[in-house]
Amino acid sequence: MNFLYAAGEAGANQPSLLASLLPLIILFAIFYFLVILPQQRQAKKHKEMVESLKKGDKIVTTGGIIAEVVKNEQDFIKAKIAENVEVKIDKAAVARKLDDEKA
């Protein structure tokens, strides 16, 4: 009989739903502010940089190729990598804009 009484008491002292979900909510908030938000900011900054490229800008691709922008199209960039050699590069493959100081 004491066993049944102890089991009934344990069930009555269950934490509330909010108290049990609070650690999960806190972990999600931390994950959002430390991982998701900075990644979104970086993606937005990269998109603005790629959209602002114009003819004559020097870029570095994710493959390490240094090229000069010939034309900025909707989904691709035409770039010159050597004399009489133009390639079409996906905008996602542009790693960064090469500043004149670094060139």
PDB file of N, CA and C in Angstrom:
ATOM      1  N   MET A   1       0.818  -1.193   0.000  1.00  0.00           N
ATOM      2  CA  MET A   1       0.000   0.000   0.000  1.00  0.00           C
ATOM      3  C   MET A   1       0.863   1.258   0.000  1.00  0.00           C
ATOM      4  N   ASN A   2       1.968   1.228   0.691  1.00  0.00           N
ATOM      5  CA  ASN A   2       2.870   2.378   0.696  1.00  0.00           C
ATOM      6  C   ASN A   2       3.434   2.640  -0.704  1.00  0.00           C
ATOM      7  N   PHE A   3       3.613   1.577  -1.472  1.00  0.00           N
ATOM      8  CA  PHE A   3       4.128   1.724  -2.832  1.00  0.00           C
ATOM      9  C   PHE A   3       3.161   2.525  -3.703  1.00  0.00           C
ATOM     10  N   LEU A   4       1.888   2.230  -3.615  1.00  0.00           N
ATOM     11  CA  LEU A   4       0.887   2.940  -4.402  1.00  0.00           C
ATOM     12  C   LEU A   4       0.795   4.403  -3.976  1.00  0.00           C
ATOM     13  N   TYR A   5       0.907   4.639  -2.704  1.00  0.00           N
ATOM     14  CA  TYR A   5       0.866   5.995  -2.177  1.00  0.00           C
ATOM     15  C   TYR A   5       2.067   6.803  -2.697  1.00  0.00           C
ATOM     16  N   ALA A   6       3.250   6.209  -2.730  1.00  0.00           N
ATOM     17  CA  ALA A   6       4.460   6.885  -3.206  1.00  0.00           C
ATOM     18  C   ALA A   6       4.365   7.167  -4.715  1.00  0.00           C
ATOM     19  N   ALA A   7       3.816   6.237  -5.470  1.00  0.00           N
ATOM     20  CA  ALA A   7       3.669   6.432  -6.917  1.00  0.00           C
ATOM     21  C   ALA A   7       2.675   7.552  -7.206  1.00  0.00           C
ATOM     22  N   GLY A   8       1.621   7.638  -6.457  1.00  0.00           N
ATOM     23  CA  GLY A   8       0.641   8.692  -6.647  1.00  0.00           C
ATOM     24  C   GLY A   8       1.208  10.052  -6.303  1.00  0.00           C
ATOM     25  N   GLU A   9       2.025  10.120  -5.301  1.00  0.00           N
ATOM     26  CA  GLU A   9       2.653  11.380  -4.904  1.00  0.00           C
ATOM     27  C   GLU A   9       3.647  11.868  -5.955  1.00  0.00           C
ATOM     28  N   ALA A  10       4.398  10.952  -6.532  1.00  0.00           N
ATOM     29  CA  ALA A  10       5.391  11.331  -7.538  1.00  0.00           C
ATOM     30  C   ALA A  10       4.707  11.919  -8.767  1.00  0.00           C
ATOM     31  N   GLY A  11       3.583  11.373  -9.140  1.00  0.00           N
ATOM     32  CA  GLY A  11       2.847  11.883 -10.288  1.00  0.00           C
ATOM     33  C   GLY A  11       2.268  13.256 -10.033  1.00  0.00           C
ATOM     34  N   ALA A  12       1.941  13.559  -8.812  1.00  0.00           N
ATOM     35  CA  ALA A  12       1.343  14.842  -8.483  1.00  0.00           C
ATOM     36  C   ALA A  12       2.360  15.979  -8.524  1.00  0.00           C
ATOM     37  N   ASN A  13       3.626  15.668  -8.383  1.00  0.00           N
ATOM     38  CA  ASN A  13       4.671  16.689  -8.355  1.00  0.00           C
ATOM     39  C   ASN A  13       5.378  16.845  -9.701  1.00  0.00           C
ATOM     40  N   GLN A  14       4.704  16.517 -10.764  1.00  0.00           N
ATOM     41  CA  GLN A  14       5.290  16.669 -12.095  1.00  0.00           C
ATOM     42  C   GLN A  14       5.479  18.159 -12.401  1.00  0.00           C
ATOM     43  N   PRO A  15       6.615  18.521 -13.032  1.00  0.00           N
ATOM     44  CA  PRO A  15       6.807  19.932 -13.396  1.00  0.00           C
ATOM     45  C   PRO A  15       5.821  20.340 -14.484  1.00  0.00           C
ATOM     46  N   SER A  16       5.531  21.611 -14.538  1.00  0.00           N
ATOM     47  CA  SER A  16       4.578  22.095 -15.534  1.00  0.00           C
ATOM     48  C   SER A  16       5.170  21.980 -16.934  1.00  0.00           C
ATOM     49  N   LEU A  17       4.328  22.098 -17.906  1.00  0.00           N
ATOM     50  CA  LEU A  17       4.759  21.990 -19.298  1.00  0.00           C
ATOM     51  C   LEU A  17       5.768  23.084 -19.634  1.00  0.00           C
ATOM     52  N   LEU A  18       5.533  24.283 -19.156  1.00  0.00           N
ATOM     53  CA  LEU A  18       6.449  25.397 -19.415  1.00  0.00           C
ATOM     54  C   LEU A  18       7.818  25.139 -18.798  1.00  0.00           C
ATOM     55  N   ALA A  19       7.836  24.611 -17.595  1.00  0.00           N
ATOM     56  CA  ALA A  19       9.113  24.332 -16.927  1.00  0.00           C
ATOM     57  C   ALA A  19       9.894  23.238 -17.645  1.00  0.00           C
ATOM     58  N   SER A  20       9.210  22.283 -18.232  1.00  0.00           N
ATOM     59  CA  SER A  20       9.914  21.220 -18.943  1.00  0.00           C
ATOM     60  C   SER A  20      10.373  21.673 -20.335  1.00  0.00           C
ATOM     61  N   LEU A  21       9.677  22.618 -20.945  1.00  0.00           N
ATOM     62  CA  LEU A  21      10.060  23.098 -22.280  1.00  0.00           C
ATOM     63  C   LEU A  21      11.016  24.289 -22.236  1.00  0.00           C
ATOM     64  N   LEU A  22      11.132  24.933 -21.093  1.00  0.00           N
ATOM     65  CA  LEU A  22      11.967  26.121 -20.983  1.00  0.00           C
ATOM     66  C   LEU A  22      13.429  25.878 -21.379  1.00  0.00           C
ATOM     67  N   PRO A  23      14.084  24.804 -20.934  1.00  0.00           N
ATOM     68  CA  PRO A  23      15.470  24.573 -21.376  1.00  0.00           C
ATOM     69  C   PRO A  23      15.586  24.406 -22.896  1.00  0.00           C
ATOM     70  N   LEU A  24      14.610  23.743 -23.498  1.00  0.00           N
ATOM     71  CA  LEU A  24      14.624  23.562 -24.954  1.00  0.00           C
ATOM     72  C   LEU A  24      14.468  24.899 -25.680  1.00  0.00           C
ATOM     73  N   ILE A  25      13.608  25.741 -25.167  1.00  0.00           N
ATOM     74  CA  ILE A  25      13.395  27.070 -25.760  1.00  0.00           C
ATOM     75  C   ILE A  25      14.661  27.918 -25.620  1.00  0.00           C
ATOM     76  N   ILE A  26      15.307  27.847 -24.472  1.00  0.00           N
ATOM     77  CA  ILE A  26      16.546  28.605 -24.248  1.00  0.00           C
ATOM     78  C   ILE A  26      17.645  28.122 -25.193  1.00  0.00           C
ATOM     79  N   LEU A  27      17.769  26.803 -25.366  1.00  0.00           N
ATOM     80  CA  LEU A  27      18.777  26.263 -26.292  1.00  0.00           C
ATOM     81  C   LEU A  27      18.506  26.719 -27.724  1.00  0.00           C
ATOM     82  N   PHE A  28      17.247  26.726 -28.137  1.00  0.00           N
ATOM     83  CA  PHE A  28      16.916  27.187 -29.486  1.00  0.00           C
ATOM     84  C   PHE A  28      17.264  28.660 -29.653  1.00  0.00           C
ATOM     85  N   ALA A  29      16.987  29.479 -28.643  1.00  0.00           N
ATOM     86  CA  ALA A  29      17.311  30.909 -28.721  1.00  0.00           C
ATOM     87  C   ALA A  29      18.811  31.119 -28.840  1.00  0.00           C
ATOM     88  N   ILE A  30      19.580  30.391 -28.043  1.00  0.00           N
ATOM     89  CA  ILE A  30      21.040  30.504 -28.118  1.00  0.00           C
ATOM     90  C   ILE A  30      21.532  30.076 -29.490  1.00  0.00           C
ATOM     91  N   PHE A  31      21.021  28.961 -29.996  1.00  0.00           N
ATOM     92  CA  PHE A  31      21.409  28.473 -31.319  1.00  0.00           C
ATOM     93  C   PHE A  31      21.074  29.499 -32.391  1.00  0.00           C
ATOM     94  N   TYR A  32      19.892  30.129 -32.278  1.00  0.00           N
ATOM     95  CA  TYR A  32      19.476  31.118 -33.261  1.00  0.00           C
ATOM     96  C   TYR A  32      20.423  32.316 -33.277  1.00  0.00           C
ATOM     97  N   PHE A  33      20.743  32.847 -32.106  1.00  0.00           N
ATOM     98  CA  PHE A  33      21.584  34.049 -32.051  1.00  0.00           C
ATOM     99  C   PHE A  33      23.050  33.771 -32.342  1.00  0.00           C
ATOM    100  N   LEU A  34      23.534  32.565 -32.084  1.00  0.00           N
ATOM    101  CA  LEU A  34      24.947  32.265 -32.311  1.00  0.00           C
ATOM    102  C   LEU A  34      25.238  31.646 -33.670  1.00  0.00           C
ATOM    103  N   VAL A  35      24.243  31.029 -34.297  1.00  0.00           N
ATOM    104  CA  VAL A  35      24.498  30.334 -35.567  1.00  0.00           C
ATOM    105  C   VAL A  35      23.656  30.894 -36.715  1.00  0.00           C
ATOM    106  N   ILE A  36      22.352  30.875 -36.566  1.00  0.00           N
ATOM    107  CA  ILE A  36      21.465  31.210 -37.687  1.00  0.00           C
ATOM    108  C   ILE A  36      21.539  32.680 -38.061  1.00  0.00           C
ATOM    109  N   LEU A  37      21.434  33.581 -37.099  1.00  0.00           N
ATOM    110  CA  LEU A  37      21.435  35.018 -37.385  1.00  0.00           C
ATOM    111  C   LEU A  37      22.735  35.482 -38.048  1.00  0.00           C
ATOM    112  N   PRO A  38      23.927  35.114 -37.535  1.00  0.00           N
ATOM    113  CA  PRO A  38      25.156  35.529 -38.232  1.00  0.00           C
ATOM    114  C   PRO A  38      25.263  34.968 -39.652  1.00  0.00           C
ATOM    115  N   GLN A  39      24.780  33.744 -39.849  1.00  0.00           N
ATOM    116  CA  GLN A  39      24.823  33.158 -41.185  1.00  0.00           C
ATOM    117  C   GLN A  39      23.910  33.919 -42.141  1.00  0.00           C
ATOM    118  N   GLN A  40      22.739  34.339 -41.682  1.00  0.00           N
ATOM    119  CA  GLN A  40      21.838  35.125 -42.521  1.00  0.00           C
ATOM    120  C   GLN A  40      22.445  36.474 -42.868  1.00  0.00           C
ATOM    121  N   ARG A  41      23.103  37.106 -41.901  1.00  0.00           N
ATOM    122  CA  ARG A  41      23.753  38.394 -42.165  1.00  0.00           C
ATOM    123  C   ARG A  41      24.865  38.245 -43.196  1.00  0.00           C
ATOM    124  N   GLN A  42      25.659  37.183 -43.067  1.00  0.00           N
ATOM    125  CA  GLN A  42      26.745  36.952 -44.015  1.00  0.00           C
ATOM    126  C   GLN A  42      26.204  36.684 -45.415  1.00  0.00           C
ATOM    127  N   ALA A  43      25.140  35.915 -45.521  1.00  0.00           N
ATOM    128  CA  ALA A  43      24.535  35.626 -46.826  1.00  0.00           C
ATOM    129  C   ALA A  43      23.987  36.894 -47.465  1.00  0.00           C
ATOM    130  N   LYS A  44      23.370  37.751 -46.667  1.00  0.00           N
ATOM    131  CA  LYS A  44      22.832  39.016 -47.185  1.00  0.00           C
ATOM    132  C   LYS A  44      23.964  39.916 -47.671  1.00  0.00           C
ATOM    133  N   LYS A  45      25.045  39.988 -46.907  1.00  0.00           N
ATOM    134  CA  LYS A  45      26.199  40.806 -47.286  1.00  0.00           C
ATOM    135  C   LYS A  45      26.826  40.286 -48.582  1.00  0.00           C
ATOM    136  N   HIS A  46      26.931  38.958 -48.723  1.00  0.00           N
ATOM    137  CA  HIS A  46      27.499  38.360 -49.940  1.00  0.00           C
ATOM    138  C   HIS A  46      26.614  38.653 -51.145  1.00  0.00           C
ATOM    139  N   LYS A  47      25.292  38.541 -50.963  1.00  0.00           N
ATOM    140  CA  LYS A  47      24.367  38.803 -52.069  1.00  0.00           C
ATOM    141  C   LYS A  47      24.468  40.254 -52.530  1.00  0.00           C
ATOM    142  N   GLU A  48      24.552  41.181 -51.585  1.00  0.00           N
ATOM    143  CA  GLU A  48      24.693  42.600 -51.945  1.00  0.00           C
ATOM    144  C   GLU A  48      26.005  42.845 -52.678  1.00  0.00           C
ATOM    145  N   MET A  49      27.078  42.193 -52.226  1.00  0.00           N
ATOM    146  CA  MET A  49      28.379  42.355 -52.880  1.00  0.00           C
ATOM    147  C   MET A  49      28.330  41.838 -54.311  1.00  0.00           C
ATOM    148  N   VAL A  50      27.724  40.673 -54.516  1.00  0.00           N
ATOM    149  CA  VAL A  50      27.653  40.080 -55.854  1.00  0.00           C
ATOM    150  C   VAL A  50      26.775  40.934 -56.775  1.00  0.00           C
ATOM    151  N   GLU A  51      25.682  41.457 -56.253  1.00  0.00           N
ATOM    152  CA  GLU A  51      24.791  42.280 -57.073  1.00  0.00           C
ATOM    153  C   GLU A  51      25.446  43.609 -57.448  1.00  0.00           C
ATOM    154  N   SER A  52      26.356  44.094 -56.633  1.00  0.00           N
ATOM    155  CA  SER A  52      26.990  45.386 -56.910  1.00  0.00           C
ATOM    156  C   SER A  52      28.202  45.277 -57.831  1.00  0.00           C
ATOM    157  N   LEU A  53      28.573  44.061 -58.234  1.00  0.00           N
ATOM    158  CA  LEU A  53      29.726  43.909 -59.131  1.00  0.00           C
ATOM    159  C   LEU A  53      29.419  44.555 -60.470  1.00  0.00           C
ATOM    160  N   LYS A  54      30.430  45.208 -61.032  1.00  0.00           N
ATOM    161  CA  LYS A  54      30.263  45.853 -62.329  1.00  0.00           C
ATOM    162  C   LYS A  54      31.466  45.523 -63.202  1.00  0.00           C
ATOM    163  N   LYS A  55      31.376  45.907 -64.448  1.00  0.00           N
ATOM    164  CA  LYS A  55      32.437  45.618 -65.407  1.00  0.00           C
ATOM    165  C   LYS A  55      33.761  46.198 -64.913  1.00  0.00           C
ATOM    166  N   GLY A  56      34.793  45.360 -64.960  1.00  0.00           N
ATOM    167  CA  GLY A  56      36.119  45.801 -64.555  1.00  0.00           C
ATOM    168  C   GLY A  56      36.502  45.405 -63.134  1.00  0.00           C
ATOM    169  N   ASP A  57      35.524  45.006 -62.303  1.00  0.00           N
ATOM    170  CA  ASP A  57      35.840  44.565 -60.940  1.00  0.00           C
ATOM    171  C   ASP A  57      36.576  43.234 -60.984  1.00  0.00           C
ATOM    172  N   LYS A  58      37.523  43.085 -60.106  1.00  0.00           N
ATOM    173  CA  LYS A  58      38.252  41.817 -59.995  1.00  0.00           C
ATOM    174  C   LYS A  58      37.633  41.009 -58.864  1.00  0.00           C
ATOM    175  N   ILE A  59      37.452  39.697 -59.137  1.00  0.00           N
ATOM    176  CA  ILE A  59      36.843  38.804 -58.157  1.00  0.00           C
ATOM    177  C   ILE A  59      37.721  37.574 -57.949  1.00  0.00           C
ATOM    178  N   VAL A  60      37.471  36.902 -56.840  1.00  0.00           N
ATOM    179  CA  VAL A  60      38.093  35.613 -56.572  1.00  0.00           C
ATOM    180  C   VAL A  60      36.957  34.615 -56.431  1.00  0.00           C
ATOM    181  N   THR A  61      37.034  33.504 -57.159  1.00  0.00           N
ATOM    182  CA  THR A  61      35.995  32.480 -57.073  1.00  0.00           C
ATOM    183  C   THR A  61      36.301  31.537 -55.918  1.00  0.00           C
ATOM    184  N   THR A  62      35.329  30.694 -55.594  1.00  0.00           N
ATOM    185  CA  THR A  62      35.537  29.720 -54.528  1.00  0.00           C
ATOM    186  C   THR A  62      36.622  28.713 -54.902  1.00  0.00           C
ATOM    187  N   GLY A  63      36.888  28.573 -56.173  1.00  0.00           N
ATOM    188  CA  GLY A  63      37.950  27.686 -56.638  1.00  0.00           C
ATOM    189  C   GLY A  63      39.318  28.355 -56.644  1.00  0.00           C
ATOM    190  N   GLY A  64      39.373  29.643 -56.313  1.00  0.00           N
ATOM    191  CA  GLY A  64      40.640  30.351 -56.246  1.00  0.00           C
ATOM    192  C   GLY A  64      41.039  31.053 -57.526  1.00  0.00           C
ATOM    193  N   ILE A  65      40.178  31.082 -58.511  1.00  0.00           N
ATOM    194  CA  ILE A  65      40.486  31.736 -59.781  1.00  0.00           C
ATOM    195  C   ILE A  65      40.242  33.233 -59.642  1.00  0.00           C
ATOM    196  N   ILE A  66      41.216  34.015 -60.064  1.00  0.00           N
ATOM    197  CA  ILE A  66      41.075  35.471 -60.065  1.00  0.00           C
ATOM    198  C   ILE A  66      40.628  35.870 -61.461  1.00  0.00           C
ATOM    199  N   ALA A  67      39.535  36.622 -61.529  1.00  0.00           N
ATOM    200  CA  ALA A  67      38.955  36.992 -62.821  1.00  0.00           C
ATOM    201  C   ALA A  67      38.489  38.430 -62.787  1.00  0.00           C
ATOM    202  N   GLU A  68      38.261  38.964 -63.986  1.00  0.00           N
ATOM    203  CA  GLU A  68      37.755  40.335 -64.130  1.00  0.00           C
ATOM    204  C   GLU A  68      36.349  40.264 -64.697  1.00  0.00           C
ATOM    205  N   VAL A  69      35.413  40.946 -64.049  1.00  0.00           N
ATOM    206  CA  VAL A  69      34.008  40.911 -64.468  1.00  0.00           C
ATOM    207  C   VAL A  69      33.856  41.606 -65.815  1.00  0.00           C
ATOM    208  N   VAL A  70      33.191  40.922 -66.753  1.00  0.00           N
ATOM    209  CA  VAL A  70      32.881  41.491 -68.054  1.00  0.00           C
ATOM    210  C   VAL A  70      31.420  41.929 -68.076  1.00  0.00           C
ATOM    211  N   LYS A  71      30.533  41.081 -67.512  1.00  0.00           N
ATOM    212  CA  LYS A  71      29.109  41.392 -67.504  1.00  0.00           C
ATOM    213  C   LYS A  71      28.446  40.694 -66.323  1.00  0.00           C
ATOM    214  N   ASN A  72      27.590  41.423 -65.618  1.00  0.00           N
ATOM    215  CA  ASN A  72      26.845  40.878 -64.494  1.00  0.00           C
ATOM    216  C   ASN A  72      25.429  40.564 -64.980  1.00  0.00           C
ATOM    217  N   GLU A  73      25.139  39.280 -65.171  1.00  0.00           N
ATOM    218  CA  GLU A  73      23.824  38.856 -65.651  1.00  0.00           C
ATOM    219  C   GLU A  73      22.940  38.491 -64.462  1.00  0.00           C
ATOM    220  N   GLN A  74      21.734  37.998 -64.761  1.00  0.00           N
ATOM    221  CA  GLN A  74      20.781  37.713 -63.687  1.00  0.00           C
ATOM    222  C   GLN A  74      21.272  36.603 -62.753  1.00  0.00           C
ATOM    223  N   ASP A  75      21.679  35.464 -63.289  1.00  0.00           N
ATOM    224  CA  ASP A  75      22.109  34.335 -62.461  1.00  0.00           C
ATOM    225  C   ASP A  75      23.599  34.047 -62.553  1.00  0.00           C
ATOM    226  N   PHE A  76      24.253  34.596 -63.567  1.00  0.00           N
ATOM    227  CA  PHE A  76      25.661  34.310 -63.805  1.00  0.00           C
ATOM    228  C   PHE A  76      26.459  35.591 -63.974  1.00  0.00           C
ATOM    229  N   ILE A  77      27.762  35.435 -63.927  1.00  0.00           N
ATOM    230  CA  ILE A  77      28.673  36.544 -64.186  1.00  0.00           C
ATOM    231  C   ILE A  77      29.614  36.096 -65.294  1.00  0.00           C
ATOM    232  N   LYS A  78      29.727  36.911 -66.345  1.00  0.00           N
ATOM    233  CA  LYS A  78      30.734  36.640 -67.369  1.00  0.00           C
ATOM    234  C   LYS A  78      32.018  37.291 -66.891  1.00  0.00           C
ATOM    235  N   ALA A  79      33.069  36.491 -66.863  1.00  0.00           N
ATOM    236  CA  ALA A  79      34.342  36.988 -66.352  1.00  0.00           C
ATOM    237  C   ALA A  79      35.476  36.593 -67.287  1.00  0.00           C
ATOM    238  N   LYS A  80      36.479  37.464 -67.352  1.00  0.00           N
ATOM    239  CA  LYS A  80      37.657  37.213 -68.188  1.00  0.00           C
ATOM    240  C   LYS A  80      38.759  36.703 -67.265  1.00  0.00           C
ATOM    241  N   ILE A  81      39.278  35.499 -67.572  1.00  0.00           N
ATOM    242  CA  ILE A  81      40.345  34.942 -66.757  1.00  0.00           C
ATOM    243  C   ILE A  81      41.705  35.036 -67.443  1.00  0.00           C
ATOM    244  N   ALA A  82      41.700  35.281 -68.755  1.00  0.00           N
ATOM    245  CA  ALA A  82      42.930  35.488 -69.522  1.00  0.00           C
ATOM    246  C   ALA A  82      42.549  36.200 -70.813  1.00  0.00           C
ATOM    247  N   GLU A  83      43.521  36.599 -71.582  1.00  0.00           N
ATOM    248  CA  GLU A  83      43.239  37.249 -72.862  1.00  0.00           C
ATOM    249  C   GLU A  83      42.427  36.303 -73.740  1.00  0.00           C
ATOM    250  N   ASN A  84      41.328  36.805 -74.268  1.00  0.00           N
ATOM    251  CA  ASN A  84      40.423  36.053 -75.151  1.00  0.00           C
ATOM    252  C   ASN A  84      39.819  34.809 -74.485  1.00  0.00           C
ATOM    253  N   VAL A  85      39.785  34.773 -73.163  1.00  0.00           N
ATOM    254  CA  VAL A  85      39.174  33.640 -72.453  1.00  0.00           C
ATOM    255  C   VAL A  85      38.136  34.196 -71.474  1.00  0.00           C
ATOM    256  N   GLU A  86      36.874  34.006 -71.829  1.00  0.00           N
ATOM    257  CA  GLU A  86      35.787  34.445 -70.952  1.00  0.00           C
ATOM    258  C   GLU A  86      35.020  33.217 -70.481  1.00  0.00           C
ATOM    259  N   VAL A  87      34.641  33.228 -69.213  1.00  0.00           N
ATOM    260  CA  VAL A  87      33.876  32.124 -68.647  1.00  0.00           C
ATOM    261  C   VAL A  87      32.610  32.670 -67.999  1.00  0.00           C
ATOM    262  N   LYS A  88      31.637  31.791 -67.883  1.00  0.00           N
ATOM    263  CA  LYS A  88      30.397  32.141 -67.213  1.00  0.00           C
ATOM    264  C   LYS A  88      30.450  31.489 -65.832  1.00  0.00           C
ATOM    265  N   ILE A  89      30.322  32.297 -64.785  1.00  0.00           N
ATOM    266  CA  ILE A  89      30.459  31.809 -63.416  1.00  0.00           C
ATOM    267  C   ILE A  89      29.127  32.014 -62.690  1.00  0.00           C
ATOM    268  N   ASP A  90      28.712  31.003 -61.962  1.00  0.00           N
ATOM    269  CA  ASP A  90      27.520  31.126 -61.121  1.00  0.00           C
ATOM    270  C   ASP A  90      27.812  32.144 -60.021  1.00  0.00           C
ATOM    271  N   LYS A  91      26.831  32.971 -59.701  1.00  0.00           N
ATOM    272  CA  LYS A  91      27.049  34.018 -58.697  1.00  0.00           C
ATOM    273  C   LYS A  91      27.397  33.440 -57.327  1.00  0.00           C
ATOM    274  N   ALA A  92      26.924  32.222 -57.037  1.00  0.00           N
ATOM    275  CA  ALA A  92      27.236  31.591 -55.755  1.00  0.00           C
ATOM    276  C   ALA A  92      28.705  31.208 -55.658  1.00  0.00           C
ATOM    277  N   ALA A  93      29.398  31.114 -56.802  1.00  0.00           N
ATOM    278  CA  ALA A  93      30.798  30.712 -56.806  1.00  0.00           C
ATOM    279  C   ALA A  93      31.751  31.886 -56.596  1.00  0.00           C
ATOM    280  N   VAL A  94      31.221  33.100 -56.497  1.00  0.00           N
ATOM    281  CA  VAL A  94      32.075  34.266 -56.238  1.00  0.00           C
ATOM    282  C   VAL A  94      32.352  34.322 -54.740  1.00  0.00           C
ATOM    283  N   ALA A  95      33.618  34.193 -54.370  1.00  0.00           N
ATOM    284  CA  ALA A  95      33.970  34.197 -52.951  1.00  0.00           C
ATOM    285  C   ALA A  95      34.055  35.617 -52.417  1.00  0.00           C
ATOM    286  N   ARG A  96      34.744  36.476 -53.154  1.00  0.00           N
ATOM    287  CA  ARG A  96      34.905  37.858 -52.687  1.00  0.00           C
ATOM    288  C   ARG A  96      35.347  38.744 -53.831  1.00  0.00           C
ATOM    289  N   LYS A  97      35.234  40.043 -53.583  1.00  0.00           N
ATOM    290  CA  LYS A  97      35.711  41.046 -54.529  1.00  0.00           C
ATOM    291  C   LYS A  97      37.151  41.352 -54.152  1.00  0.00           C
ATOM    292  N   LEU A  98      38.002  41.367 -55.155  1.00  0.00           N
ATOM    293  CA  LEU A  98      39.412  41.646 -54.910  1.00  0.00           C
ATOM    294  C   LEU A  98      39.633  43.141 -54.956  1.00  0.00           C
ATOM    295  N   ASP A  99      40.064  43.712 -53.836  1.00  0.00           N
ATOM    296  CA  ASP A  99      40.318  45.140 -53.783  1.00  0.00           C
ATOM    297  C   ASP A  99      41.577  45.472 -54.556  1.00  0.00           C
ATOM    298  N   ASP A 100      41.651  46.734 -55.052  1.00  0.00           N
ATOM    299  CA  ASP A 100      42.828  47.163 -55.812  1.00  0.00           C
ATOM    300  C   ASP A 100      44.078  47.141 -54.964  1.00  0.00           C
ATOM    301  N   GLU A 101      43.943  47.368 -53.649  1.00  0.00           N
ATOM    302  CA  GLU A 101      45.092  47.379 -52.764  1.00  0.00           C
ATOM    303  C   GLU A 101      45.726  46.007 -52.651  1.00  0.00           C
ATOM    304  N   LYS A 102      44.905  44.953 -52.712  1.00  0.00           N
ATOM    305  CA  LYS A 102      45.404  43.602 -52.556  1.00  0.00           C
ATOM    306  C   LYS A 102      45.923  43.027 -53.861  1.00  0.00           C
ATOM    307  N   ALA A 103      45.514  43.586 -54.991  1.00  0.00           N
ATOM    308  CA  ALA A 103      45.879  43.023 -56.285  1.00  0.00           C
ATOM    309  C   ALA A 103      47.334  43.172 -56.605  1.00  0.00           C
TER     310      ALA A 103
END
